[in-house]
Each structure stands twice: as structure tokens, then as C-alpha cells.
C-alpha positions as a printed NumPy array, in Angstrom:
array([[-22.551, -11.762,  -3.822],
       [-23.728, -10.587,  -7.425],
       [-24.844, -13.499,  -8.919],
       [-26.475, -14.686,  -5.446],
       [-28.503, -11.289,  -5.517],
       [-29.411, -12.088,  -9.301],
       [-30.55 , -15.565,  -8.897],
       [-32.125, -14.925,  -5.479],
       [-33.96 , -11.519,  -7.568],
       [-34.485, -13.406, -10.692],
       [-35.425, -17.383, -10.22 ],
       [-39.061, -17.853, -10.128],
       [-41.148, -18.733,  -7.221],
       [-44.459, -20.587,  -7.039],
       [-46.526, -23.024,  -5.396],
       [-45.444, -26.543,  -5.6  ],
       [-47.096, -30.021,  -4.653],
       [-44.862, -32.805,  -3.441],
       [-46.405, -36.237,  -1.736],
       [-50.192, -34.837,  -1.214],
       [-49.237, -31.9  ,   0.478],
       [-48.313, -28.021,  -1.115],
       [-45.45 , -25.465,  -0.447],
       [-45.651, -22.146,  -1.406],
       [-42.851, -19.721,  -2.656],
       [-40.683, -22.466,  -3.739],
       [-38.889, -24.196,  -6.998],
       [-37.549, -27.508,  -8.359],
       [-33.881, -28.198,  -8.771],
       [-34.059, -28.281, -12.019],
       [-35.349, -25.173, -12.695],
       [-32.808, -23.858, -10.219],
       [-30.138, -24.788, -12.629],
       [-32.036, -23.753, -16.117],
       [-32.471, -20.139, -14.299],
       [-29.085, -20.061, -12.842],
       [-27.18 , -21.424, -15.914],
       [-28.829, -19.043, -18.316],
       [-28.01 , -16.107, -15.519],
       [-24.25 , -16.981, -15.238],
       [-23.793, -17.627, -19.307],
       [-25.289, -14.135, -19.888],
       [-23.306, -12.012, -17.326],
       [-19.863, -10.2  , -18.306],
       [-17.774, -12.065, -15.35 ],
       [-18.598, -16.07 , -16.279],
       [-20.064, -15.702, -19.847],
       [-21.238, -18.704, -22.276],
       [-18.523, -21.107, -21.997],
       [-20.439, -22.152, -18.316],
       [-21.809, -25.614, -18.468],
       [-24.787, -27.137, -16.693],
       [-22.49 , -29.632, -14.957],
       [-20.617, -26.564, -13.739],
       [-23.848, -24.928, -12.844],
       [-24.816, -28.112, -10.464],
       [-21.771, -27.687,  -8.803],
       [-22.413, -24.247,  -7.886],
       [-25.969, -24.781,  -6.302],
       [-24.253, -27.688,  -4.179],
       [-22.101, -24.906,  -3.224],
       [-25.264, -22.768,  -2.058],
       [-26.529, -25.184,  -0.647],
       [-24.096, -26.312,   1.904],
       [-23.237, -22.494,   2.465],
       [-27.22 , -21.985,   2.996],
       [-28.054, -20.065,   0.023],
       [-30.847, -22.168,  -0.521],
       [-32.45 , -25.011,   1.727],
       [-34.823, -27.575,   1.118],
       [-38.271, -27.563,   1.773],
       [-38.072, -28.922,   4.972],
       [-35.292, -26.212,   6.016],
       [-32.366, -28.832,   5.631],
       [-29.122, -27.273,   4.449],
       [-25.147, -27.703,   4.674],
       [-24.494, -30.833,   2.412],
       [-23.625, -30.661,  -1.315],
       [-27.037, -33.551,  -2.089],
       [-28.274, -31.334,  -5.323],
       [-29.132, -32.866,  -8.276],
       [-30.766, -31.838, -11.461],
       [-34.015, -33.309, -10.388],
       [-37.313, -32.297,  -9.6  ],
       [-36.525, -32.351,  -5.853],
       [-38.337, -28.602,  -4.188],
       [-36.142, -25.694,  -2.433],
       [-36.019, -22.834,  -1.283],
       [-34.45 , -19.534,  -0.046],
       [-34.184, -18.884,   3.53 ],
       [-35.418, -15.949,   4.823],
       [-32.012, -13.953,   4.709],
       [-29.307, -14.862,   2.352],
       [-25.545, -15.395,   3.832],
       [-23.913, -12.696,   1.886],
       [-20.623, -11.855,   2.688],
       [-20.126,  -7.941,   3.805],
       [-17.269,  -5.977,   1.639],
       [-15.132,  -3.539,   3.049],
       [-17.245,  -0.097,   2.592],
       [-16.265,   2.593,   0.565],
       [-14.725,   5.509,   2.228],
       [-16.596,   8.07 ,   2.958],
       [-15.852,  11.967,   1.956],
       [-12.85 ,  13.656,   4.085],
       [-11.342,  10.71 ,   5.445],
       [ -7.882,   9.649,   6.09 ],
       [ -5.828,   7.387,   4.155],
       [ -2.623,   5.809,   6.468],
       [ -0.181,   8.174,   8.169],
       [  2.965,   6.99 ,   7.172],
       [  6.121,   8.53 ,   9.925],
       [  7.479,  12.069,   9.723],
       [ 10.932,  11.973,  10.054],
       [ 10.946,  16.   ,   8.877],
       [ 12.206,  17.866,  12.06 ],
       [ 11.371,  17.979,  15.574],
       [  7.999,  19.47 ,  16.646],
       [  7.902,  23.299,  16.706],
       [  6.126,  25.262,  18.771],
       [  2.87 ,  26.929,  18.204],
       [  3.706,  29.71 ,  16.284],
       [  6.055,  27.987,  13.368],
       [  3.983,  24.729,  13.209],
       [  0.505,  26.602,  12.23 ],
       [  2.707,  29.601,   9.581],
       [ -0.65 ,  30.391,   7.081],
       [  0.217,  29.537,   3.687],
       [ -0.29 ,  32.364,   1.444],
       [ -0.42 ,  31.778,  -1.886],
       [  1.288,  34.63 ,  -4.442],
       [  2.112,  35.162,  -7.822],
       [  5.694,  35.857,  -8.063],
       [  7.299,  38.291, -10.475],
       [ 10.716,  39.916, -10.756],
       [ 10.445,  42.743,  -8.137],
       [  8.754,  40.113,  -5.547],
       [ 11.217,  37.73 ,  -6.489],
       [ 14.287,  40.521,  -5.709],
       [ 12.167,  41.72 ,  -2.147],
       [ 11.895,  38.017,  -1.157],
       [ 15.613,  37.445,  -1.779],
       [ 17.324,  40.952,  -1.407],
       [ 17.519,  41.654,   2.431],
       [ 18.817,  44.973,   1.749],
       [ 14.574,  45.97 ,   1.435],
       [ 13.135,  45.956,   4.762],
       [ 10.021,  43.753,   3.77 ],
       [ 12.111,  40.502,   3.67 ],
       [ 10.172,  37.394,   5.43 ],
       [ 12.288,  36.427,   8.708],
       [ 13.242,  32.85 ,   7.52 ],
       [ 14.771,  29.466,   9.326],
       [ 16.291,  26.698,   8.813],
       [ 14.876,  23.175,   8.617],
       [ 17.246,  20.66 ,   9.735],
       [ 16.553,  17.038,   8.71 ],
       [ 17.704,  13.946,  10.809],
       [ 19.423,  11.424,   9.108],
       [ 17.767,   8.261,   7.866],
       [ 18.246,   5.185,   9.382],
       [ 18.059,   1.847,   7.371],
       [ 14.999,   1.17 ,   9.412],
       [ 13.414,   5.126,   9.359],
       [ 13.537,   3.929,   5.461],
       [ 11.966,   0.525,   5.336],
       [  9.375,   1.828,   7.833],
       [  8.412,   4.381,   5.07 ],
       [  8.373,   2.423,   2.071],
       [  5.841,   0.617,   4.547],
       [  3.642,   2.976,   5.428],
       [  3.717,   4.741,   1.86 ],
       [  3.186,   1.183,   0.429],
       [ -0.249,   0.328,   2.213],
       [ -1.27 ,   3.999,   2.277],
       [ -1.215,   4.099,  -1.315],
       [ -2.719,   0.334,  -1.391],
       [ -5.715,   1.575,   0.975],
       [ -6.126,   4.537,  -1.505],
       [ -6.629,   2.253,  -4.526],
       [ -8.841,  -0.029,  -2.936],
       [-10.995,   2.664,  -1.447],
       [-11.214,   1.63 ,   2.198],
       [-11.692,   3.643,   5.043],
       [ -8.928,   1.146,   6.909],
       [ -7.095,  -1.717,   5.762],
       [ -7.916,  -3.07 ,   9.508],
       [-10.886,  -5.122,   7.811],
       [ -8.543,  -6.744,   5.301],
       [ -5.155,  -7.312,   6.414],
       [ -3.186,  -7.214,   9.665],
       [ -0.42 ,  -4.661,   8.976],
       [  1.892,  -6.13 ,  11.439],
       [  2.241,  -9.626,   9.588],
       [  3.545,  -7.03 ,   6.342],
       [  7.845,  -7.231,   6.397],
       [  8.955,  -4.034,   5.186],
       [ 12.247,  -5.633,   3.965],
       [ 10.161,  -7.893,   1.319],
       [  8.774,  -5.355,  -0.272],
       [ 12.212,  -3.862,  -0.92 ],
       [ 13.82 ,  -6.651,  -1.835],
       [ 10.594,  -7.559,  -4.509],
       [ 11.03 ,  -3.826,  -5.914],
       [ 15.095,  -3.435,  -6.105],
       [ 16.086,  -7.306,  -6.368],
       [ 15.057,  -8.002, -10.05 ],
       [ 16.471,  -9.482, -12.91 ],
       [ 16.457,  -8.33 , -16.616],
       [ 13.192,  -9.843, -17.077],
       [ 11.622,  -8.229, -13.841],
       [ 11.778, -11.888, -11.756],
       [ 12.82 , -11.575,  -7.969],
       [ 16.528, -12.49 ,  -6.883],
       [ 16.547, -14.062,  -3.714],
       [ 19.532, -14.318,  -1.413],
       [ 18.963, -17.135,  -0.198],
       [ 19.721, -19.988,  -3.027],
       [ 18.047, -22.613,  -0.866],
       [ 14.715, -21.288,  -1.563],
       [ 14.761, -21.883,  -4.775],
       [ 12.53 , -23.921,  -7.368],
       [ 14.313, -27.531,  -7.86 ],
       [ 16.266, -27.139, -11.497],
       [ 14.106, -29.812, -12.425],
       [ 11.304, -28.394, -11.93 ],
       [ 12.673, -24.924, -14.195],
       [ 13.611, -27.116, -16.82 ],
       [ 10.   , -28.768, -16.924],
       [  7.821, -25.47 , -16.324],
       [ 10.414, -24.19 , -19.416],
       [  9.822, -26.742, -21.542],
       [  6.125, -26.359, -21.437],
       [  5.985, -22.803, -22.105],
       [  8.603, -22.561, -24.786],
       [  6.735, -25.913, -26.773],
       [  8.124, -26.945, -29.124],
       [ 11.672, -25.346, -28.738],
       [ 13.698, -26.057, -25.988],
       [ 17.361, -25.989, -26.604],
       [ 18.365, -27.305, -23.289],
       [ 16.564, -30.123, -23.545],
       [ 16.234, -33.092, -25.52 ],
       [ 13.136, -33.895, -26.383],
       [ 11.457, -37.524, -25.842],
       [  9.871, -39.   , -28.807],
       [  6.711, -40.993, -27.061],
       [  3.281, -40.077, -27.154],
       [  2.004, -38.262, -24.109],
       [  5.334, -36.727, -22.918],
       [  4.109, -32.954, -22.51 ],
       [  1.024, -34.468, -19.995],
       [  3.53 , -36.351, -18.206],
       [  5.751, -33.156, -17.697],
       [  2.336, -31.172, -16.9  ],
       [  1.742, -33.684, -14.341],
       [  4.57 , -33.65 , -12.666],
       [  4.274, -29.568, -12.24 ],
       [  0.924, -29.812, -11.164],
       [  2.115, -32.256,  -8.594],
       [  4.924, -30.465,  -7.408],
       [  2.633, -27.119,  -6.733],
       [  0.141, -29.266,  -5.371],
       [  2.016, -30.525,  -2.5  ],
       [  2.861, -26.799,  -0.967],
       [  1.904, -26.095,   2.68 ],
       [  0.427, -22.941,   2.11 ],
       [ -1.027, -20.72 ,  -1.464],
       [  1.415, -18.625,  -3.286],
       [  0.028, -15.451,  -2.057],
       [ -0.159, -16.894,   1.689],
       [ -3.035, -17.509,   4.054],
       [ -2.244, -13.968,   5.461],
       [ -2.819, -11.873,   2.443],
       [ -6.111, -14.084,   1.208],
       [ -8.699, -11.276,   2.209],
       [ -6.528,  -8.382,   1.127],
       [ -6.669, -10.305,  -2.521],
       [-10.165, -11.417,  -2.274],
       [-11.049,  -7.398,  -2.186],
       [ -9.659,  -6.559,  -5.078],
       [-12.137,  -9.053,  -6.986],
       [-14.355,  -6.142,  -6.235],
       [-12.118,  -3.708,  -8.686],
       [-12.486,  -6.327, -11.41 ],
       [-15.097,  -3.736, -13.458],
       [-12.134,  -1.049, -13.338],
       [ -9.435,  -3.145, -14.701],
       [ -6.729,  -0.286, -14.523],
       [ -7.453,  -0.13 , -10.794],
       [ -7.235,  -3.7  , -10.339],
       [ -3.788,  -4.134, -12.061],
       [ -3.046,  -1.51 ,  -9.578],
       [ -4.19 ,  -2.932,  -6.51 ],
       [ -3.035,  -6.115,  -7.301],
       [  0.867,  -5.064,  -8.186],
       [  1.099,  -3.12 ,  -4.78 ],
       [ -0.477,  -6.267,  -2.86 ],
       [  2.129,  -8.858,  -5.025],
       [  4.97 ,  -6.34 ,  -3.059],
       [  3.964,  -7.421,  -0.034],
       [  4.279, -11.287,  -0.605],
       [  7.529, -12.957,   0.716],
       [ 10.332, -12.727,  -2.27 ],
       [ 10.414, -16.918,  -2.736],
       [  6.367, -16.522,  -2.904],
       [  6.576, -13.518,  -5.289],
       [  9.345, -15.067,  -7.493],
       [  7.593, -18.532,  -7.849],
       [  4.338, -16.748,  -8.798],
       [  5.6  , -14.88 , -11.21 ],
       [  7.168, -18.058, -13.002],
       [  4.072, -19.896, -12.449],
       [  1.967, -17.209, -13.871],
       [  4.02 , -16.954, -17.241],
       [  3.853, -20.242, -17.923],
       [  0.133, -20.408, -17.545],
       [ -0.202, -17.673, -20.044],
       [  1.9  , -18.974, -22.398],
       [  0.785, -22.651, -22.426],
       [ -2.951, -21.534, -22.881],
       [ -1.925, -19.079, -25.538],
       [  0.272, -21.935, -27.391],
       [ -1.465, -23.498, -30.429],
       [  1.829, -25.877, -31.317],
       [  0.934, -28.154, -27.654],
       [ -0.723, -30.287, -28.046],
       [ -4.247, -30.63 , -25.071],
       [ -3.1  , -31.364, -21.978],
       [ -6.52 , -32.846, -21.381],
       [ -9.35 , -34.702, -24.039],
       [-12.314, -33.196, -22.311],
       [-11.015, -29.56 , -20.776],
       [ -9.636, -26.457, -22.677],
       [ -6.048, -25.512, -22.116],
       [ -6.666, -22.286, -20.344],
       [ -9.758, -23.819, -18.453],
       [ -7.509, -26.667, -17.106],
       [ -4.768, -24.112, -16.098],
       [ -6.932, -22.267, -13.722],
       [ -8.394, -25.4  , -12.351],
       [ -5.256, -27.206, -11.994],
       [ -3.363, -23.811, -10.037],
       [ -5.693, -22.013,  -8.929],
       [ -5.625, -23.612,  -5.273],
       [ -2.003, -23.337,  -4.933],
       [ -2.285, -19.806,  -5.926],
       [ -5.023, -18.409,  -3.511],
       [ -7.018, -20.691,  -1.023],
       [ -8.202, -19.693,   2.705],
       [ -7.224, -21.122,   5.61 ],
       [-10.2  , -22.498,   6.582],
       [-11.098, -24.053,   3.458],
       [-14.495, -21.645,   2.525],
       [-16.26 , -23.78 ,  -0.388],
       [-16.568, -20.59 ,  -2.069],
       [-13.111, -20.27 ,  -2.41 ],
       [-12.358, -21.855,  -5.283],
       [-14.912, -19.528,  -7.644],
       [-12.867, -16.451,  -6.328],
       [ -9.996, -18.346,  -6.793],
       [-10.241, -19.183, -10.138],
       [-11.687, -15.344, -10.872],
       [ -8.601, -13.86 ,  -9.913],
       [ -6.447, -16.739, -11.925],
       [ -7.902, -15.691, -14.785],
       [ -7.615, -12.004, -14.451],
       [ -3.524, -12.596, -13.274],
       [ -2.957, -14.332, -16.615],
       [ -4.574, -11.619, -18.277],
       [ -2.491,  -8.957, -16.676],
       [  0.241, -10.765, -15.534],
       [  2.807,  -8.926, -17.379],
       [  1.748,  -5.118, -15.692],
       [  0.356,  -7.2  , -12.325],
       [  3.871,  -8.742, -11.71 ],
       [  5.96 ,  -5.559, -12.364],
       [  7.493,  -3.174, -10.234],
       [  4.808,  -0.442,  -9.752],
       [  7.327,   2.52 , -11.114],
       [  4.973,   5.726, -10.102],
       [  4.548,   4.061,  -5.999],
       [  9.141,   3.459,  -6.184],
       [  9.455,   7.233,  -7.662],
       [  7.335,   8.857,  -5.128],
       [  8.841,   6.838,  -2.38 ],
       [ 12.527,   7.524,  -3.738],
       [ 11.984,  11.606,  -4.158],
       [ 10.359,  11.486,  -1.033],
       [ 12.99 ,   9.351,   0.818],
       [ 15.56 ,  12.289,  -0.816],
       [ 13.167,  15.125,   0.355],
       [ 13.553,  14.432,   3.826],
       [ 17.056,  14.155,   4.13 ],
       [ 17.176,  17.694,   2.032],
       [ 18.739,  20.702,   4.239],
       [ 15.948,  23.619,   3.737],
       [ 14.588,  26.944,   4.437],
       [ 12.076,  27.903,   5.542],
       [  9.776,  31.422,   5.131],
       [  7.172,  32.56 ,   7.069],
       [  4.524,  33.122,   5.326],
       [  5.197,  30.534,   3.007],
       [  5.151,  26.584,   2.324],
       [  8.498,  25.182,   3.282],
       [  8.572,  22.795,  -0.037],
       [  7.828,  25.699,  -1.893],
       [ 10.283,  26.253,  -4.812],
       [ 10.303,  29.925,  -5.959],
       [ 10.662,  30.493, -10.021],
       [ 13.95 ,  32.768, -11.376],
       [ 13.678,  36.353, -11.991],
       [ 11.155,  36.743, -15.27 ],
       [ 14.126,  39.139, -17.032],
       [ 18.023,  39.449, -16.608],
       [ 20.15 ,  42.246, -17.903],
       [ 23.913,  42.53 , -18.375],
       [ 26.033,  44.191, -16.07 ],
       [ 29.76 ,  45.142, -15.537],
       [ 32.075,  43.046, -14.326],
       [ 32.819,  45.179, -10.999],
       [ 29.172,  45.279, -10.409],
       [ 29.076,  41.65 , -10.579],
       [ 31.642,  41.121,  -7.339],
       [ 30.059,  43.932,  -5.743],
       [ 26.947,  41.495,  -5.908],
       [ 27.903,  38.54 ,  -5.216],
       [ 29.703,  40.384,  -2.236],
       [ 26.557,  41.678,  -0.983],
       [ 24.323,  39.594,  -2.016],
       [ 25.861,  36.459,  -0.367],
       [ 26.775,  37.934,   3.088],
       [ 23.364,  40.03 ,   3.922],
       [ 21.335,  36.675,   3.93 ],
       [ 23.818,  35.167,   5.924],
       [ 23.904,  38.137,   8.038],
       [ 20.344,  37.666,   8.442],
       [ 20.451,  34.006,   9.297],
       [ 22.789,  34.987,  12.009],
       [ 20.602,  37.49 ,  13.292],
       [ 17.653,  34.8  ,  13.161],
       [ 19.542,  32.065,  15.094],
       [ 21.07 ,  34.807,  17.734],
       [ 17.072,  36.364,  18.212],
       [ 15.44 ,  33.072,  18.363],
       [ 14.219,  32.807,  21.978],
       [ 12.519,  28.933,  21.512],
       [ 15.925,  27.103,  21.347],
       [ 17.575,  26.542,  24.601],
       [ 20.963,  28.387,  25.077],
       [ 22.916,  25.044,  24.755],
       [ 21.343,  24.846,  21.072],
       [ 21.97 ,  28.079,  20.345],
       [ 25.922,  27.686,  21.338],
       [ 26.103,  24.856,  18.98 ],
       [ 24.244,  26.477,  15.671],
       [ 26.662,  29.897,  16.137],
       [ 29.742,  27.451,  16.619],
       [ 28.901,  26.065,  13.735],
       [ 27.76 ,  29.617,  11.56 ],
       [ 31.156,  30.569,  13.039],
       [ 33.3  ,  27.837,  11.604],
       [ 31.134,  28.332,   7.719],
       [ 31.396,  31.814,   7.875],
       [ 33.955,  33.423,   9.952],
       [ 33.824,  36.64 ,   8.178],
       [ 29.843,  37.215,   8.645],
       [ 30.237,  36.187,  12.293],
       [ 33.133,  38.413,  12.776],
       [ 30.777,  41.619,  11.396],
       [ 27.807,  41.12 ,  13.984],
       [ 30.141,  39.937,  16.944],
       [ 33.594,  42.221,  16.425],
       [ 34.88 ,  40.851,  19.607],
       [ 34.302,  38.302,  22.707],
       [ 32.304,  40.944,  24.757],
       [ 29.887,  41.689,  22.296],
       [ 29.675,  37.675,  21.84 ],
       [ 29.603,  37.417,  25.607],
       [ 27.018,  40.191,  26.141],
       [ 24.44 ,  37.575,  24.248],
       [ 24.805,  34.618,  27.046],
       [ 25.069,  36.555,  30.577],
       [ 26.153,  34.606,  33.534],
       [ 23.653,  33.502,  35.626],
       [ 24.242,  34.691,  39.336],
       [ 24.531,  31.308,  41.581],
       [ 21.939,  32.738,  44.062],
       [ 18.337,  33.825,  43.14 ],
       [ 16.612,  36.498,  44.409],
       [ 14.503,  36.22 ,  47.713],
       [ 11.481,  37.361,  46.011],
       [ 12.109,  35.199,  43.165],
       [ 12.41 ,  31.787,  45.286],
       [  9.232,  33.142,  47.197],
       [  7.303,  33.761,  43.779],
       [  8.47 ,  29.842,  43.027],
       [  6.946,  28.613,  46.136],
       [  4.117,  30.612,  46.084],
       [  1.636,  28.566,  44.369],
       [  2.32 ,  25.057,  45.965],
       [  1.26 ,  26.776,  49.111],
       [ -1.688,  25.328,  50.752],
       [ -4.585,  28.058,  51.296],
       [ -5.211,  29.242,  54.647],
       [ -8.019,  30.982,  55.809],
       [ -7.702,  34.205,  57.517],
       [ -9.397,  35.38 ,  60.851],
       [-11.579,  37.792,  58.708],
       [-13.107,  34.46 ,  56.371],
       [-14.089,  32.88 ,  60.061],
       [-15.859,  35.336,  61.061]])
């Protein structure tokens, strides 16, 4: 889309004559490709290594894709030459539309809660109120011996499933890709369906020493032949497992037979799925930090064969180009040029087979064998905030009213020494009055149904048999707290019930 703005902004228009008759607004092919050449060697993302052959090729691409047409309006075959045949631009150009950026307040993804079950009213909204703590506050909030302490609960966690987990490494996963990427919605880019939770797992925890993806399943595999030739390429001119053949042309024979073997796949390396999620990131390419970003949380989501064979692939791309000691692959193409044209398709291709695919293509080669090292990584910041968040959730807590839940409250600011009888007198007190007060929580709490309530003082009864025995001395005080119900209601209650299902009737008065 940039350099079609640039030429469509920048190449010259004016009238031409062609067979006794004029055109206005329009330019030959040949100074199509001096304009466009000199636009593509001087900008940051193509630079001066572009040739005018390569140029050509590119305004046969606008042409078929109607970026330009000629004169007489007649587009969608690649017929350019660097003649002095006349063209044009259409009246609006085909550019493609990029996911927006978000605007301000929205929503990244909602991954699941798998906190607690929903409260009511009154404990889900609990203001947070923000305080600076110091060592009397700290003793108030803690002591219940001063009147002023918070009435607390506790926050009981379900346990995690395997799937509850893989569900939010999910989530957590494309929310944090949808961040980086700045979309309102991932919807435009990528169907979140097609994205196998148990992939990304297995790409993050199934590594070797070297960081390359384990698989499971040994059938998936690259053939050993085709290790042993990728290795021999990229550790020219030492290969210890191999012997090495003494005829010229040997390391373009082995190239060869790579290039073939990648060439025959079904289906890209980063799969016909994931093509538009990878195509957006070419937009991050001027914030290379983000980029590396984006693209090591989209390289999670890639099946672990894909993910494993890229990263091989990848490595030995960078290290042939960077190799001085092999010899060219190719008489008339650099190294690193012939790399990205040679694997670029197997890499990342559409599935409809865009002509404009292979420039993005090759733009995003180049910047993986830039980065590949950081790219092909596991991302460690996204697995430690998924891991301590994982942990949080299955964490027992308590909660304060009046406070955040999560909140963790700093020690005492001071400390003295005391005596030794003080001490047990403390931890005496100090441990059953909280307890006491937990009791006295669970027995007021009038939003649990009885049944629940039964259960958590069975259980506060079996902990701590001594607190229980304090506030409940013996089984009438304990049976004062659940009263039998009487088997028959009340006439007035039973009419109160069927009061309102009543139809209205009219009385005599209302007639008249």
C-alpha cells in the first residue's frame, strides 16, 4: 500500500500522443519504471540493491492487480514492458484495507474467570479504597480485638482442570497478541476457533537445549536425510558426520535437493490459516521490537511439526547467507537474495495465490532471518504471566471489604522485643480471634443457602475444634442457628403466595 500511494503521488502525468490521436493524464512504461525504480531504491524497506528487471516485474504485478491500466482501460495480464507503450491509473486504486487501530477505551480479549462463583450485588461492586498503611493501621486491620476491623471472607477457588488451563493460555495468548498488534478484534485477521490451545503448549514447554520443538509424534519428523543435508550447508565447511564429496558443484546439488524437498509441501510453513494474522504484522515492521513480539506470539500458535521445521529452516537460511567459506549457490543471485526467493513460498503463501504475495512474502523472510533467534523463542514475559496467573487462581484467599482482594498488605514498619510469656499469650490470641471472627462471618452470612452453610461450619469444625467449641458450647446453641421448619405453612402465608397470580376482578363499585 506504501509504495502504491508513492508512485501513484509521485510518477508524473502529462499529455501523450499515440497513432494521431492524444490522451491526457497519462505516462509511458518506461518512465513508469525510471520513476518507480528510483522510488523503491530510495525507500528504507527495498533500498538500492532493487534492479530494473525487478522493477518490471512489479508493474506487471500492478497491472494485472489493476494498479494501473492501459490507455484503453485494459488491465489483469502481466503484458508490461519497458517500452514506450501509454498507461494509466484508474480512477481509484485497489488498496488493500488494514486492520484499524484501536480506538481509546476499548477492550482487548476476555480470557475465562475461573476465580469464584458470581456474588451478589453487594460483594461483587466492594469500592476499592486506596490507603497508605502504617504500623497502627496495619495492627487495626489485623487485630480484631479493635472494633474497627473490616468484616472479611473467604475466596474459594475451583480447581483447574487440564482444559480450564489450556483454555487460558488461549485466551491470554491472543489477548496479549491483539494487544501488540493494536486491533480492536482479531475477528479481521484470524479465526480463533482454527487456534489449538494444546500447540501452543506443547511449542512453549516441549523444547530442547537449543529452544527447537520436541514433537511426540516421531513420524512427523524431517527425513534424516534431509537433517544431514540442511546441516551440512549451514555448518560449511565442517561437518563431522559427514564425509565430504570432492567434485565440483556438490554444495548446489545438496541446496537443490532442500529446495526441492520444501518445495513439494501441500501447504506454507506458517499455514494457509494464519497467512493474514502474519501479513499484519508487516505493518509493525517500523517498530522492530514490536514486530519480534508479534511475530513470537503468532509462531506459538503454528502446529509443533510446522513450528519445529521453521525454526530449522530459518537457521539455516541465516547461516548460509552469513557464511563467507560457501561457496555461491548461484552465478547471477546473492546468497541471501536467493534464500528468500528460493523459501519464501514455502514459508508464507495464500491460499488463493494473490500475485502480491510473494513481495510480502519475501518482506517477512527477510525480517525472520534477521530476528530469527528472539522471533523463534519462547516469549518468557507472555509464559510468566500465564504461569503466576495460572497459580493465582488456584490460591485460597481473603478477602476485605473495603479492599482489593489481590491486595497484599506490607509488615508492621517497626518490631520490638517482648517476653517469652507475652509471646504465647499472642499467638494465643492473636490466632483464635480471627478465626473467631471467620466463624462469626460464615454463621451471619445470610447469601449462602443453609446446605452451604452446614458444609463450611463442618468443615471450620473439623480445623478448629477449639474456636468452634467457644461460639457453639453445646448442640442447642448449634441447633438454635438452623430451626426446624414446621411441615405446614401458615394460612396467611400460602394466601400471600397465591396472591399475585390471581387474575383481577372488577368489583360492583368499578361497573358502576
Amino acid at each position: 500500500n506504501e509504495i502504491i500511494e508513492l508512485f501513484r503521488a509521485g510518477m508524473p502525468l502529462r499529455k501523450h500522443r499515440c497513432r494521431f490521436k492524444s490522451y491526457e493524464r497519462c505516462f509511458k512504461a518506461s518512465e513508469a519504471v525510471d520513476c518507480l525504480h528510483e522510488l523503491l531504491g530510495s525507500n528504507q524497506n527495498f533500498g538500492p540493491e532493487v534492479t530494473r528487471d525487478q522493477t518490471v516485474k512489479l508493474l506487471k504485478k500492478f497491472l494485472k492487480n489493476h494498479v494501473i491500466e492501459d490507455i484503453k482501460g485494459r488491465w489483469g495480464k502481466e503484458d508490461f514492458e519497458d517500452d514506450g507503450h501509454l498507461y494509466r491509473f484508474p480512477p481509484s486504486s485497489p488498496l488493500k484495507s488494514y486492520p484499524k487501530k484501536p480506538s481509546c477505551g476499548k477492550e482487548v480479549i476476555k480470557f475465562p474467570d475461573w476465580n469464584e462463583p458470581k456474588a451478589g450485588p453487594s460483594q461483587e461492586h466492594i469500592t476499592v479504597k486506596s490507603i497508605t498503611m502504617n504500623s497502627e493501621m496495619w495492627y487495626k486491620r489485623h487485630s480484631i480485638a479493635i472494633g474497627e476491623v473490616p468484616a472479611c471472607r473467604l475466596v474459594f477457588r475451583r480447581e483447574l482442570t487440564q482444559t480450564n488451563t489450556e483454555e487460558i493460555w488461549k485466551s491470554m495468548t491472543l489477548s496479549r497478541l491483539q494487544k501488540v498488534l493494536g486491533l480492536d478484534s482479531l475477528d479481521e485477521v484470524l479465526d480463533t476457533k482454527l487456534v489449538n490451545s494444546k500447540h501452543i503448549i506443547q511449542n512453549v514447554y516441549n523444547v530442547n537445549k537449543q529452544g527447537i520443538v520436541t514433537l511426540e509424534d516421531k513420524s512427523k519428523e524431517l527425513p534424516h536425510w534431509i537433517l544431514s543435508a540442511m546441516k551440512c550447508l549451514a555448518n560449511w565447511p565442517s561437518c563431522s558426520d559427514l564425509k565430504q564429496p570432492t567434485y565440483s558443484g556438490f554444495e548446489r546439488d545438496v541446496f537443490k535437493t532442500i529446495v526441492d524437498y520444501f518445495g513439494q509441501m501441500k501447504e506454507p510453513l506458517l499455514t494457509f490459516h494464519f497467512f493474514d494474522i502474519f501479513v499484519s504484522v508487516l505493518g509493525l515492521l517500523q517498530k522492530p521490537g514490536k514486530a519480534v513480539e508479534a511475530l513470537q506470539i503468532s509462531c506459538l500458535l503454528l502446529p509443533p511439526e510446522n513450528r519445529k521445521r521453521l525454526q530449522l529452516l530459518v537457521r539455516m537460511m541465516a547461516r548460509i547467507s552469513l557464511n563467507q567459506d560457501l561457496p555461491p549457490l548461484s552465478e547471477s543471485v546473492r546468497t541471501r537474495t536467493l534464500m528468500v526467493q528460493a523459501f519464501s513460498r514455502c514459508i508464507l503463501c495464500s491460499k488463493d495465490e494473490i500475485d502480491l504475495d510473494e513481495l510480502l512474502a519475501a518482506k517477512l523472510v527477510s525480517f525472520l532471518m534477521d530476528n530469527y533467534q528472539e522471533i523463534l523463542s519462547v516469549p518468557s514475559a507472555l509464559k510468566s504471566s500465564i504461569e503466576d496467573h495460572v497459580v493465582h487462581l488456584q490460591r485460597v484467599q481473603i478477602k476485605y471489604a473495603g479492599t482489593d482482594s489481590d491486595a497484599t498488605l506490607p509488615p508492621p514498619s517497626f518490631c520490638h522485643q517482648i517476653t517469652t510469656g507475652e509471646f504465647e499469650y499472642q499467638r494465643a490470641t492473636g490466632s483464635q480471634e480471627p478465626l473467631a471472627a471467620l466463624l462469626e462471618e460464615i454463621v451471619m452470612n445470610k447469601e449462602i443457602s443453609v446446605k452451604d452453610k452446614k458444609k463450611k461450619l463442618k468443615q471450620f469444625q473439623k480445623s478448629y475444634p477449639e474456636v468452634y467449641r467457644v461460639r457453639f458450647p453445646s448442640p442447642e446453641a448449634e441447633a438454635m442457628l438452623f430451626p426446624e421448619k414446621t411441615k405446614q405453612k401458615p394460612p396467611i402465608l400460602m394466601w400471600a403466595l397465591k396472591k399475585p397470580f390471581q387474575p383481577f376482578h372488577r368489583t360492583r363499585s368499578f361497573r358502576m
